[in-house]
Amino acid sequence: MVRQENGTCYEYRESGLDWLGKIPAHWEVRGLGSYGKFVSGTGFPHDFQGHQDAEIPFFKVSDTNIPGNEILLSVANNTVSRDVVRRLGAKICPTGTVVFPKVGAALFQNKRRILQQPAVFDNNMMGFIPSVGDERYWYYWLTQLDFAQVANPGAVPSISEALVRRMPGLRPPDAEQRAIADFLDRETARIDQLIEKKQRMVDVVLERQSAVLEQMTFGAEQGWRRVPFKWICRIPNGQVDPTVQPWSDLPLIAPNHIESGTGRLLALETAANQGAISGKYAFSKGTVLYSKIRPELAKACIAPERGLCSADMYPIIPGESLMPEYLLMQLLSPSFTSWAVLESMRVAMPKLNREALGSFRVIVPPLAVQSALVAQWRSGQEKAERLLDYINRAITSLREFRSALITAAVTGQIDPDTWRKRGDTERRLEAIEAEVNP
C-alpha cells in the first residue's frame, strides 16, 4: 500500500497493534528490550544527600520539575562522588539515557527526560539506554507510551523492567531516526517558544489585575475606617456530617476548587460525589470563603449557593457595613496576602489561624464607595477573564498540536522533509491563532 496524502511515499503494512495501526513497511516493531537496556535507580539514603559539589549528579523525580530540565536533565539538587556511587551499588548511566518515574503518582504524569551528562538516579526512576539508533528518537517514541495504563495496580502504582522491556518499540532506519529527531527538535522548540510567550502573557494579565486590585483596596485609602476583622466579620463554629442528607447533596467547596488569585470558582461537586466523610462547615449563598492553608495562593471566592466547605477554609460572614465582594477584594489583594504569608510562618504548618485573622484591620469605606469599586473590579475581571480564556485556549491547542506532531513523525504518518518544505507547521500555527482569536 502506498499513501501520499501526508507527503509520504512509503509502502505501509499493519503493525499488529490496534492502537498503532499501519506503519511504513520497512520500519521494525519489536519489544523495547531489543533496542536497549533498562536500568532501575538506586536507593539514596538521606546521609548522602545535600551535596552539590561532587562529580556525579544524582537525580530524583523532583529534579524533573526544575526550570531548564523540561527535556534535557542537567540540573540536580544532589551530587555524589564515585566512591559514594560504589558504596551505594549505583550504576552511572551515560549521556543520552532516557529516564522516567517508575513508581507513585509521578508515574501518571508520563514524564520523559534525557540525561545531558553521565549521572545516577534514585530508585523511584528508571532509565532506557538505547543500543541502536538515535537517543532523541527514542525519547520522542517513549513519550507516546502511557506507562500508567500498564502499571502494576495497588496503593502505590509501579512498573517493572520486565514489563517495559516487552512494550513495543517502532524502529525506523537510523538515518530516518536522525531526520525525525532533528525535525522534532526544531518544530517542538518553535511550538514551545510560542507556549512560553503565551504563558508570559498570562502572567502579565494576572500581575496587572493584582496591581489594580491593590489600588482599589489598601492602595486607595483616603482616611477610610479600618477595624479589626473580628469586629466586623464572623466565622461560624460547628460542623455538620456530610454523609447524611441534606448535607450530602450540597456542593462541597475545597481550596482545589478555587483559582489562585482571581476569586473564580472552578468547579462545583456535591459532598457525596467527593466521598466526604469528615465534618464540614455549612454556609449560605453569598458567604465569603477563604482558604487558610498556603495563603500565598490567595484562594478565596463568594459562595454562589448554599453548601459546605472543608475544614481548610473559613466561611466568613461580613457585617452590614462591609460588602462581601469588597471583603473578597481585600482577601485577594497583595497587601493582605503578604501579611497572611508572614503570619502563617509563625506556625509549623503554613496556615492562617483564626486569632491572627481576627486581628487584621480591614478597610471599611462608605458603602457607596465600596459599591463603585466592586463594580469597577467586576468589569475589569470580566475583561481579564475573556483575555485569559483566549490565551489558555491557544496554549491548549499548541500543546495538542505538539503532541500530535510527535505522534505523526515517530509513527511514519508524515515525512519531515516534505512537511517542512510545504510549511505545514506555519499554516497550523496560523490556524490555531485564527481559531482562538476572540
Coordinates of C-alpha atoms in Angstrom, one line a residue:
M1 CA 0.0 0.0 0.0
V2 CA 1.3 3.5 -0.9
R3 CA 0.0 6.6 0.8
Q4 CA 0.9 10.1 -0.3
E5 CA -1.7 12.4 1.3
N6 CA 0.6 13.4 4.1
G7 CA 3.6 13.9 2.0
T8 CA 4.9 10.4 2.3
C9 CA 5.5 7.8 -0.4
Y10 CA 6.0 4.9 2.0
E11 CA 4.6 1.5 1.4
Y12 CA 2.6 0.6 4.6
R13 CA 1.7 -2.5 6.4
E14 CA -0.2 -3.5 9.5
S15 CA 1.8 -3.1 12.7
G16 CA -0.1 -5.8 14.5
L17 CA -1.1 -3.3 17.2
D18 CA -4.6 -1.9 17.2
W19 CA -3.6 1.5 18.7
L20 CA -0.7 1.9 16.3
G21 CA -2.4 0.9 13.0
K22 CA -0.4 0.9 9.8
I23 CA 3.3 1.8 9.7
P24 CA 5.9 2.1 7.0
A25 CA 6.7 -1.4 5.7
H26 CA 10.4 -1.0 6.1
W27 CA 10.1 0.0 9.8
E28 CA 10.6 -2.6 12.5
V29 CA 8.4 -3.3 15.5
R30 CA 9.9 -5.3 18.4
G31 CA 9.9 -5.1 22.2
L32 CA 11.8 -2.2 23.6
G33 CA 14.2 -4.5 25.2
S34 CA 15.5 -5.4 21.7
Y35 CA 16.7 -1.9 21.2
G36 CA 18.5 -1.2 24.5
K37 CA 18.5 -2.0 28.2
F38 CA 16.5 -0.7 31.1
V39 CA 18.2 0.3 34.4
S40 CA 16.5 0.9 37.7
G41 CA 17.7 3.6 40.0
T42 CA 19.3 3.2 43.4
G43 CA 18.2 4.0 46.9
F44 CA 19.5 7.3 48.1
P45 CA 20.0 7.4 51.9
H46 CA 19.5 10.8 53.5
D47 CA 23.0 10.8 54.9
F48 CA 24.4 11.1 51.3
Q49 CA 22.1 13.8 50.2
G50 CA 22.6 17.6 50.2
H51 CA 26.0 17.8 48.5
Q52 CA 26.3 19.9 45.4
D53 CA 30.0 20.0 44.7
A54 CA 30.7 16.3 43.8
E55 CA 31.4 14.9 40.4
I56 CA 28.3 12.9 39.6
P57 CA 24.7 14.3 39.5
F58 CA 22.3 12.2 41.5
F59 CA 18.8 12.9 40.1
K60 CA 15.5 12.5 41.9
V61 CA 12.0 12.7 40.4
S62 CA 11.6 16.2 41.9
D63 CA 14.6 17.4 39.8
T64 CA 12.4 16.9 36.7
N65 CA 10.5 20.0 37.8
I66 CA 13.5 22.3 37.9
P67 CA 13.3 25.0 35.2
G68 CA 15.5 24.0 32.3
N69 CA 15.1 20.3 33.0
E70 CA 11.9 20.0 30.8
I71 CA 13.7 17.8 28.2
L72 CA 17.4 17.6 28.9
L73 CA 18.1 16.6 32.5
S74 CA 21.1 18.8 33.5
V75 CA 20.5 20.4 36.9
A76 CA 20.5 18.2 40.0
N77 CA 19.9 19.2 43.6
N78 CA 22.3 16.5 44.7
T79 CA 25.7 15.2 43.6
V80 CA 27.9 12.3 44.7
S81 CA 31.4 11.1 44.4
R82 CA 32.4 8.0 42.5
D83 CA 33.3 6.5 45.9
V84 CA 29.7 7.0 47.1
V85 CA 28.4 5.6 43.8
R86 CA 30.4 2.4 44.6
R87 CA 29.2 2.2 48.2
L88 CA 25.6 2.6 47.1
G89 CA 26.0 0.0 44.3
A90 CA 24.6 2.5 41.8
K91 CA 25.1 2.5 38.1
I92 CA 26.4 5.6 36.3
C93 CA 24.2 5.9 33.2
P94 CA 25.6 7.5 30.1
T95 CA 24.6 10.7 28.4
G96 CA 21.6 10.1 26.2
T97 CA 19.8 7.8 28.7
V98 CA 16.1 8.4 28.7
V99 CA 14.8 8.5 32.3
F100 CA 11.3 8.5 33.7
P101 CA 9.4 7.9 37.0
K102 CA 8.6 4.3 37.7
V103 CA 6.6 4.4 40.9
G104 CA 4.0 6.5 42.6
A105 CA 1.8 9.4 41.5
A106 CA 4.7 10.8 39.2
L107 CA 4.2 7.7 37.1
F108 CA 0.9 9.0 35.9
Q109 CA 2.5 12.2 34.6
N110 CA 4.4 10.3 31.9
K111 CA 7.5 12.4 32.2
R112 CA 10.5 11.6 30.0
R113 CA 13.9 13.3 30.2
I114 CA 17.3 12.8 28.6
L115 CA 20.5 12.7 30.6
Q116 CA 22.7 15.5 29.4
Q117 CA 25.7 14.0 31.2
P118 CA 26.7 10.8 32.9
A119 CA 24.6 10.5 36.1
V120 CA 22.8 8.2 38.6
F121 CA 19.2 8.4 39.7
D122 CA 17.2 7.2 42.7
N123 CA 15.0 4.1 42.9
N124 CA 11.8 5.9 42.0
M125 CA 13.2 6.2 38.5
M126 CA 14.2 4.0 35.6
G127 CA 16.3 4.6 32.5
F128 CA 16.4 3.3 29.0
I129 CA 19.9 3.2 27.4
P130 CA 19.5 2.7 23.6
S131 CA 21.9 0.3 22.0
V132 CA 20.8 1.3 18.4
G133 CA 19.6 4.4 16.8
D134 CA 19.3 8.0 18.0
E135 CA 18.5 8.5 21.7
R136 CA 16.5 11.6 20.8
Y137 CA 14.2 9.5 18.6
W138 CA 13.7 7.0 21.4
Y139 CA 12.9 9.9 23.8
Y140 CA 10.1 11.0 21.4
W141 CA 8.9 7.4 21.0
L142 CA 8.8 6.9 24.7
T143 CA 6.6 10.0 25.1
Q144 CA 4.0 8.1 23.1
L145 CA 3.8 5.2 25.6
D146 CA 1.4 5.6 28.5
F147 CA 3.1 3.6 31.3
A148 CA 0.2 4.4 33.6
Q149 CA -2.1 2.1 31.6
V150 CA 0.2 -0.9 32.2
A151 CA 1.3 -0.1 35.7
N152 CA 1.0 -2.7 38.4
P153 CA -2.1 -2.0 40.4
G154 CA -2.1 -1.3 44.1
A155 CA -1.9 1.5 46.6
V156 CA 1.4 2.6 45.0
P157 CA 1.4 2.1 41.2
S158 CA 4.7 0.9 39.6
I159 CA 6.2 -0.5 36.5
S160 CA 8.9 -3.1 36.3
E161 CA 11.9 -3.6 34.0
A162 CA 10.3 -6.9 32.7
L163 CA 7.1 -5.0 31.8
V164 CA 8.7 -2.1 29.9
R165 CA 11.1 -4.4 28.0
R166 CA 8.0 -6.0 26.4
M167 CA 6.4 -2.7 25.4
P168 CA 6.5 -2.0 21.7
G169 CA 9.3 -0.1 20.0
L170 CA 9.0 1.2 16.5
R171 CA 12.4 1.5 14.8
P172 CA 12.9 3.3 11.5
P173 CA 16.4 3.0 9.8
D174 CA 19.0 5.0 11.7
A175 CA 19.2 7.8 9.1
E176 CA 15.4 8.3 9.3
Q177 CA 15.6 8.3 13.1
R178 CA 18.1 11.2 13.0
A179 CA 15.9 13.1 10.4
I180 CA 12.8 12.6 12.6
A181 CA 14.7 13.7 15.7
D182 CA 16.2 16.8 14.0
F183 CA 12.7 17.7 12.7
L184 CA 11.0 17.3 16.1
D185 CA 13.8 19.1 17.9
R186 CA 13.3 22.1 15.6
E187 CA 9.5 22.1 15.4
T188 CA 8.8 21.4 19.0
A189 CA 11.2 24.2 20.0
R190 CA 9.2 26.6 17.9
I191 CA 5.9 25.5 19.5
D192 CA 7.5 25.6 23.0
Q193 CA 8.6 29.2 22.4
L194 CA 5.1 30.2 21.5
I195 CA 3.7 28.4 24.5
E196 CA 6.2 30.2 26.7
K197 CA 5.2 33.5 25.1
K198 CA 1.5 32.8 25.8
Q199 CA 2.3 31.9 29.4
R200 CA 4.2 35.2 29.9
M201 CA 1.1 36.9 28.6
V202 CA -1.0 35.1 31.3
D203 CA 1.5 36.3 34.0
V204 CA 1.3 39.9 32.7
V205 CA -2.5 39.9 32.8
L206 CA -2.6 38.5 36.3
E207 CA 0.1 40.9 37.5
R208 CA -1.9 43.8 36.1
Q209 CA -5.1 42.7 37.7
S210 CA -3.2 42.3 41.0
A211 CA -1.9 45.8 40.8
V212 CA -5.4 47.2 40.0
L213 CA -6.8 45.3 42.9
E214 CA -4.2 46.7 45.3
Q215 CA -5.1 50.2 44.1
M216 CA -8.8 49.6 44.8
T217 CA -8.2 48.4 48.3
F218 CA -5.2 49.2 50.5
G219 CA -3.6 51.5 47.9
A220 CA -6.7 53.6 47.7
E221 CA -7.2 54.5 51.4
Q222 CA -8.5 58.0 51.9
G223 CA -8.9 58.2 55.6
W224 CA -11.3 55.3 55.4
R225 CA -12.2 53.5 58.6
R226 CA -10.0 50.4 59.5
V227 CA -11.2 48.0 62.1
P228 CA -10.1 44.5 63.3
F229 CA -11.5 41.7 61.2
K230 CA -13.2 40.1 64.3
W231 CA -15.2 43.3 64.9
I232 CA -16.9 43.3 61.6
C233 CA -16.8 39.7 60.3
R234 CA -18.0 36.4 61.8
I235 CA -16.7 32.9 61.2
P236 CA -19.4 30.3 62.3
N237 CA -18.5 27.5 64.6
G238 CA -19.8 23.9 64.5
Q239 CA -19.6 21.3 61.8
V240 CA -22.1 19.1 60.0
D241 CA -22.0 15.4 58.8
P242 CA -21.5 15.4 55.0
T243 CA -22.6 11.8 54.8
V244 CA -26.2 12.4 55.6
Q245 CA -28.9 14.4 53.9
P246 CA -29.4 17.2 53.2
W247 CA -25.7 17.9 53.6
S248 CA -24.5 15.1 51.3
D249 CA -26.4 16.6 48.4
L250 CA -25.0 20.1 48.8
P251 CA -21.9 21.3 46.9
L252 CA -18.6 20.9 48.9
I253 CA -16.0 23.6 48.2
A254 CA -12.4 23.0 49.0
P255 CA -9.2 25.0 48.1
N256 CA -8.7 22.9 44.9
H257 CA -12.0 24.2 43.6
I258 CA -10.9 27.8 43.6
E259 CA -8.5 29.5 41.2
S260 CA -5.5 31.2 42.8
G261 CA -5.6 35.0 43.0
T262 CA -8.8 35.6 41.0
G263 CA -11.7 34.7 43.1
R264 CA -13.0 32.3 40.4
L265 CA -14.8 29.1 41.4
L266 CA -13.5 26.4 39.1
A267 CA -16.0 23.6 39.8
L268 CA -18.9 22.5 42.0
E269 CA -19.3 19.0 43.2
T270 CA -21.6 17.5 45.9
A271 CA -20.2 16.2 49.1
A272 CA -21.5 12.7 48.1
N273 CA -19.7 12.8 44.8
Q274 CA -16.4 13.7 46.6
G275 CA -16.8 10.9 49.1
A276 CA -16.6 13.3 52.0
I277 CA -16.8 11.7 55.5
S278 CA -15.3 14.2 58.0
G279 CA -17.1 17.2 59.5
K280 CA -17.6 20.2 57.3
Y281 CA -18.7 23.8 57.7
A282 CA -22.1 24.8 56.3
F283 CA -22.6 28.2 54.7
S284 CA -25.3 30.1 52.9
K285 CA -25.3 31.8 49.5
G286 CA -23.1 34.9 49.4
T287 CA -20.7 33.7 52.2
V288 CA -17.1 34.6 51.6
L289 CA -14.9 31.5 51.5
Y290 CA -11.2 31.8 52.3
S291 CA -8.5 29.1 52.2
K292 CA -6.5 29.2 55.4
I293 CA -3.8 26.8 54.1
R294 CA -0.9 28.1 51.9
P295 CA -2.1 31.7 52.0
E296 CA 0.4 32.6 49.3
L297 CA -2.0 31.0 46.8
A298 CA -4.7 33.7 47.7
K299 CA -7.7 31.3 47.2
A300 CA -11.0 33.0 48.1
C301 CA -14.4 33.2 46.5
I302 CA -18.0 34.1 47.2
A303 CA -20.4 31.1 47.5
P304 CA -22.8 31.1 44.6
E305 CA -25.3 28.9 46.6
R306 CA -25.8 27.2 49.8
G307 CA -23.2 24.5 50.6
L308 CA -20.4 23.1 52.6
C309 CA -16.7 23.9 52.8
S310 CA -13.8 21.9 54.0
A311 CA -12.0 22.4 57.4
D312 CA -9.2 24.0 55.4
M313 CA -11.4 27.0 54.7
Y314 CA -13.1 29.8 56.6
P315 CA -16.7 30.6 55.8
I316 CA -16.8 34.4 56.5
I317 CA -19.9 36.5 57.1
P318 CA -19.2 40.2 57.0
G319 CA -21.3 42.8 58.8
E320 CA -23.8 45.1 57.2
S321 CA -21.2 47.9 56.7
L322 CA -18.9 45.7 54.6
M323 CA -19.9 44.3 51.2
P324 CA -18.9 40.6 50.7
E325 CA -17.4 41.5 47.3
Y326 CA -15.3 44.2 48.8
L327 CA -14.1 41.9 51.6
L328 CA -13.2 39.4 48.9
M329 CA -11.2 42.0 47.1
Q330 CA -9.2 42.7 50.2
L331 CA -8.6 39.0 50.8
L332 CA -7.2 38.7 47.3
S333 CA -5.1 41.8 47.5
P334 CA -1.2 41.7 47.5
S335 CA -1.1 43.5 50.9
F336 CA -3.3 41.1 52.7
T337 CA -1.6 38.1 51.0
S338 CA 1.8 39.3 52.1
W339 CA 0.6 39.8 55.6
A340 CA -1.1 36.4 55.7
V341 CA 2.1 34.6 54.5
L342 CA 4.2 36.2 57.2
E343 CA 1.6 35.3 59.9
S344 CA 1.4 31.7 58.6
M345 CA 5.2 31.3 59.0
R346 CA 4.8 31.6 62.8
V347 CA 3.4 28.0 62.9
A348 CA 4.7 24.6 61.8
M349 CA 2.2 24.2 59.0
P350 CA 1.7 27.2 56.7
K351 CA -1.9 28.3 57.6
L352 CA -3.6 31.4 58.9
N353 CA -5.3 30.8 62.2
R354 CA -8.4 32.5 63.5
E355 CA -6.7 34.6 66.1
A356 CA -4.3 36.1 63.6
L357 CA -7.1 36.7 61.0
G358 CA -9.2 38.3 63.7
S359 CA -6.6 40.9 64.4
F360 CA -6.1 42.0 60.8
R361 CA -7.5 45.5 60.2
V362 CA -9.8 45.6 57.2
I363 CA -10.8 48.7 55.3
V364 CA -14.4 49.9 55.6
P365 CA -15.1 52.7 53.1
P366 CA -18.6 54.1 52.8
L367 CA -21.0 51.6 51.2
A368 CA -21.4 53.8 48.1
V369 CA -17.7 53.8 47.6
Q370 CA -17.5 50.1 48.1
S371 CA -20.2 49.5 45.5
A372 CA -18.5 51.7 42.9
L373 CA -15.1 49.9 43.5
V374 CA -16.8 46.5 43.3
A375 CA -18.5 47.4 40.0
Q376 CA -15.2 48.6 38.6
W377 CA -13.4 45.5 39.7
R378 CA -16.1 43.2 38.2
S379 CA -15.8 44.9 34.9
G380 CA -12.0 44.6 34.9
Q381 CA -12.3 40.9 35.9
E382 CA -14.7 40.1 33.1
K383 CA -12.3 41.6 30.5
A384 CA -9.3 39.9 32.0
E385 CA -11.2 36.5 32.1
R386 CA -12.1 36.8 28.4
L387 CA -8.4 37.6 27.6
L388 CA -7.1 34.7 29.8
D389 CA -9.6 32.3 28.2
Y390 CA -8.3 33.2 24.7
I391 CA -4.7 32.8 25.8
N392 CA -5.3 29.5 27.6
R393 CA -7.3 28.1 24.7
A394 CA -4.3 28.9 22.5
I395 CA -1.9 27.2 24.9
T396 CA -4.1 24.1 24.9
S397 CA -4.3 24.0 21.1
L398 CA -0.5 24.4 20.9
R399 CA 0.1 21.6 23.3
E400 CA -2.3 19.3 21.4
F401 CA -0.6 20.2 18.1
R402 CA 2.8 19.5 19.6
S403 CA 1.7 16.0 20.8
A404 CA 0.0 15.2 17.5
L405 CA 3.1 16.3 15.5
I406 CA 5.3 14.0 17.6
T407 CA 2.9 11.1 17.1
A408 CA 2.7 11.6 13.4
A409 CA 6.5 11.8 13.0
V410 CA 7.5 8.8 15.1
T411 CA 4.8 6.6 13.5
G412 CA 5.6 7.5 9.9
Q413 CA 2.4 9.4 9.2
I414 CA 4.3 12.3 7.8
D415 CA 7.6 12.8 6.0
P416 CA 9.6 15.5 7.9
D417 CA 11.3 16.9 4.8
T418 CA 8.1 17.3 2.9
W419 CA 6.3 18.7 5.9
R420 CA 9.0 21.4 6.3
K421 CA 9.0 22.3 2.6
R422 CA 5.2 22.7 2.5
G423 CA 5.3 25.0 5.5
D424 CA 2.7 22.8 7.3
T425 CA 3.8 23.9 10.8
E426 CA 3.4 27.6 9.9
R427 CA -0.1 27.0 8.5
R428 CA -1.2 25.1 11.5
L429 CA 0.1 27.7 13.9
E430 CA -1.7 30.4 12.0
A431 CA -4.9 28.3 12.1
I432 CA -4.6 28.0 15.9
E433 CA -4.3 31.8 16.2
A434 CA -7.4 32.2 14.0
E435 CA -9.4 29.6 15.9
V436 CA -8.9 31.1 19.3
N437 CA -8.8 34.8 18.4
P438 CA -11.7 36.5 20.1

